[in-house]
Amino acid sequence: MNSSKDITDIVAQLLPEIAAGNEHSFKQLYDGYYKRLYYFAFAIVKTREAAEEVVEDVFIKVWNTREKLTAVHNIRVYLYAATKNTSLNFL
């Protein structure tokens, strides 16, 4: 099975819980995507520290706007777009 698809399916089920403020569900999202987003950001910003900061900023933004997550159709696309935009703004 495709692990990326599996994670996306699992996280999609967690989005309403995250939107309601469930920190455990948010941690599952964080744990499921942090490493992937870190490597994606690193490819853009080129330093470990910057990539870590970018991904942390993305997850802070996700948490701070969690009520809007129920409108997100594909969390993977959403997270990668947010990471790309935050990385580009960092440069």
PDB file of C-alpha atoms in Angstrom:
ATOM      1  CA  MET A   1       0.000   0.000   0.000  1.00  0.00           C
ATOM      2  CA  ASN A   2       1.043   3.592  -0.578  1.00  0.00           C
ATOM      3  CA  SER A   3       1.966   5.028   2.819  1.00  0.00           C
ATOM      4  CA  SER A   4       1.421   8.611   1.631  1.00  0.00           C
ATOM      5  CA  LYS A   5      -2.160   7.799   0.677  1.00  0.00           C
ATOM      6  CA  ASP A   6      -2.684   5.943   3.940  1.00  0.00           C
ATOM      7  CA  ILE A   7      -1.491   8.930   5.983  1.00  0.00           C
ATOM      8  CA  THR A   8      -3.634  11.309   3.942  1.00  0.00           C
ATOM      9  CA  ASP A   9      -6.712   9.148   4.542  1.00  0.00           C
ATOM     10  CA  ILE A  10      -6.024   8.891   8.267  1.00  0.00           C
ATOM     11  CA  VAL A  11      -5.348  12.613   8.623  1.00  0.00           C
ATOM     12  CA  ALA A  12      -8.505  13.486   6.666  1.00  0.00           C
ATOM     13  CA  GLN A  13     -10.440  11.630   9.341  1.00  0.00           C
ATOM     14  CA  LEU A  14      -8.655  13.644  12.035  1.00  0.00           C
ATOM     15  CA  LEU A  15      -9.328  17.087  10.527  1.00  0.00           C
ATOM     16  CA  PRO A  16     -12.682  17.632  12.258  1.00  0.00           C
ATOM     17  CA  GLU A  17     -11.061  16.690  15.570  1.00  0.00           C
ATOM     18  CA  ILE A  18      -8.161  19.072  14.957  1.00  0.00           C
ATOM     19  CA  ALA A  19     -10.603  21.810  13.956  1.00  0.00           C
ATOM     20  CA  ALA A  20     -12.341  21.269  17.297  1.00  0.00           C
ATOM     21  CA  GLY A  21      -9.035  21.760  19.148  1.00  0.00           C
ATOM     22  CA  ASN A  22      -7.985  18.161  19.797  1.00  0.00           C
ATOM     23  CA  GLU A  23      -4.250  18.413  20.501  1.00  0.00           C
ATOM     24  CA  HIS A  24      -3.669  14.654  20.258  1.00  0.00           C
ATOM     25  CA  SER A  25      -5.065  14.619  16.714  1.00  0.00           C
ATOM     26  CA  PHE A  26      -2.925  17.637  15.839  1.00  0.00           C
ATOM     27  CA  LYS A  27       0.157  15.803  17.117  1.00  0.00           C
ATOM     28  CA  GLN A  28      -0.706  12.899  14.814  1.00  0.00           C
ATOM     29  CA  LEU A  29      -0.822  15.335  11.889  1.00  0.00           C
ATOM     30  CA  TYR A  30       2.492  16.838  12.983  1.00  0.00           C
ATOM     31  CA  ASP A  31       4.147  13.452  13.421  1.00  0.00           C
ATOM     32  CA  GLY A  32       2.821  12.212  10.094  1.00  0.00           C
ATOM     33  CA  TYR A  33       4.076  15.137   8.030  1.00  0.00           C
ATOM     34  CA  TYR A  34       6.928  16.893   9.847  1.00  0.00           C
ATOM     35  CA  LYS A  35       9.816  14.963   8.300  1.00  0.00           C
ATOM     36  CA  ARG A  36       8.424  15.142   4.758  1.00  0.00           C
ATOM     37  CA  LEU A  37       7.757  18.867   5.015  1.00  0.00           C
ATOM     38  CA  TYR A  38      11.164  19.436   6.571  1.00  0.00           C
ATOM     39  CA  TYR A  39      12.946  17.841   3.592  1.00  0.00           C
ATOM     40  CA  PHE A  40      10.727  19.759   1.177  1.00  0.00           C
ATOM     41  CA  ALA A  41      11.509  23.063   2.928  1.00  0.00           C
ATOM     42  CA  PHE A  42      15.206  22.179   3.144  1.00  0.00           C
ATOM     43  CA  ALA A  43      15.346  21.792  -0.639  1.00  0.00           C
ATOM     44  CA  ILE A  44      14.198  25.403  -0.910  1.00  0.00           C
ATOM     45  CA  VAL A  45      15.856  27.206   2.009  1.00  0.00           C
ATOM     46  CA  LYS A  46      19.071  25.114   2.060  1.00  0.00           C
ATOM     47  CA  THR A  47      19.760  25.142   5.801  1.00  0.00           C
ATOM     48  CA  ARG A  48      18.608  22.880   8.604  1.00  0.00           C
ATOM     49  CA  GLU A  49      17.705  25.746  10.910  1.00  0.00           C
ATOM     50  CA  ALA A  50      15.676  27.555   8.271  1.00  0.00           C
ATOM     51  CA  ALA A  51      13.836  24.380   7.245  1.00  0.00           C
ATOM     52  CA  GLU A  52      12.954  23.647  10.878  1.00  0.00           C
ATOM     53  CA  GLU A  53      11.687  27.191  11.352  1.00  0.00           C
ATOM     54  CA  VAL A  54       9.620  27.053   8.177  1.00  0.00           C
ATOM     55  CA  VAL A  55       7.911  23.795   9.143  1.00  0.00           C
ATOM     56  CA  GLU A  56       7.288  24.989  12.691  1.00  0.00           C
ATOM     57  CA  ASP A  57       5.729  28.168  11.290  1.00  0.00           C
ATOM     58  CA  VAL A  58       3.488  26.106   9.010  1.00  0.00           C
ATOM     59  CA  PHE A  59       2.231  23.979  11.892  1.00  0.00           C
ATOM     60  CA  ILE A  60       1.699  27.036  14.092  1.00  0.00           C
ATOM     61  CA  LYS A  61      -0.385  28.596  11.308  1.00  0.00           C
ATOM     62  CA  VAL A  62      -2.344  25.366  10.901  1.00  0.00           C
ATOM     63  CA  TRP A  63      -3.091  25.249  14.630  1.00  0.00           C
ATOM     64  CA  ASN A  64      -4.008  28.938  14.797  1.00  0.00           C
ATOM     65  CA  THR A  65      -6.444  28.564  11.888  1.00  0.00           C
ATOM     66  CA  ARG A  66      -7.614  25.046  12.761  1.00  0.00           C
ATOM     67  CA  GLU A  67     -11.305  25.979  12.645  1.00  0.00           C
ATOM     68  CA  LYS A  68     -10.945  26.389   8.862  1.00  0.00           C
ATOM     69  CA  LEU A  69      -9.503  22.899   8.345  1.00  0.00           C
ATOM     70  CA  THR A  70     -12.899  21.384   7.698  1.00  0.00           C
ATOM     71  CA  ALA A  71     -12.894  23.254   4.360  1.00  0.00           C
ATOM     72  CA  VAL A  72      -9.586  21.678   3.302  1.00  0.00           C
ATOM     73  CA  HIS A  73     -10.154  18.995   0.667  1.00  0.00           C
ATOM     74  CA  ASN A  74      -6.622  17.569   0.597  1.00  0.00           C
ATOM     75  CA  ILE A  75      -4.478  18.172   3.663  1.00  0.00           C
ATOM     76  CA  ARG A  76      -1.326  16.948   1.923  1.00  0.00           C
ATOM     77  CA  VAL A  77      -1.664  19.537  -0.845  1.00  0.00           C
ATOM     78  CA  TYR A  78      -2.537  22.185   1.727  1.00  0.00           C
ATOM     79  CA  LEU A  79       0.534  21.459   3.874  1.00  0.00           C
ATOM     80  CA  TYR A  80       2.938  21.321   0.941  1.00  0.00           C
ATOM     81  CA  ALA A  81       1.580  24.575  -0.507  1.00  0.00           C
ATOM     82  CA  ALA A  82       1.884  26.263   2.894  1.00  0.00           C
ATOM     83  CA  THR A  83       5.444  24.944   3.261  1.00  0.00           C
ATOM     84  CA  LYS A  84       6.409  26.109  -0.218  1.00  0.00           C
ATOM     85  CA  ASN A  85       4.964  29.587   0.334  1.00  0.00           C
ATOM     86  CA  THR A  86       6.500  29.935   3.785  1.00  0.00           C
ATOM     87  CA  SER A  87       9.875  28.742   2.440  1.00  0.00           C
ATOM     88  CA  LEU A  88       9.778  31.266  -0.400  1.00  0.00           C
ATOM     89  CA  ASN A  89       8.838  34.044   2.017  1.00  0.00           C
ATOM     90  CA  PHE A  90      11.761  33.024   4.207  1.00  0.00           C
ATOM     91  CA  LEU A  91      14.300  33.603   1.414  1.00  0.00           C
TER      92      LEU A  91
END
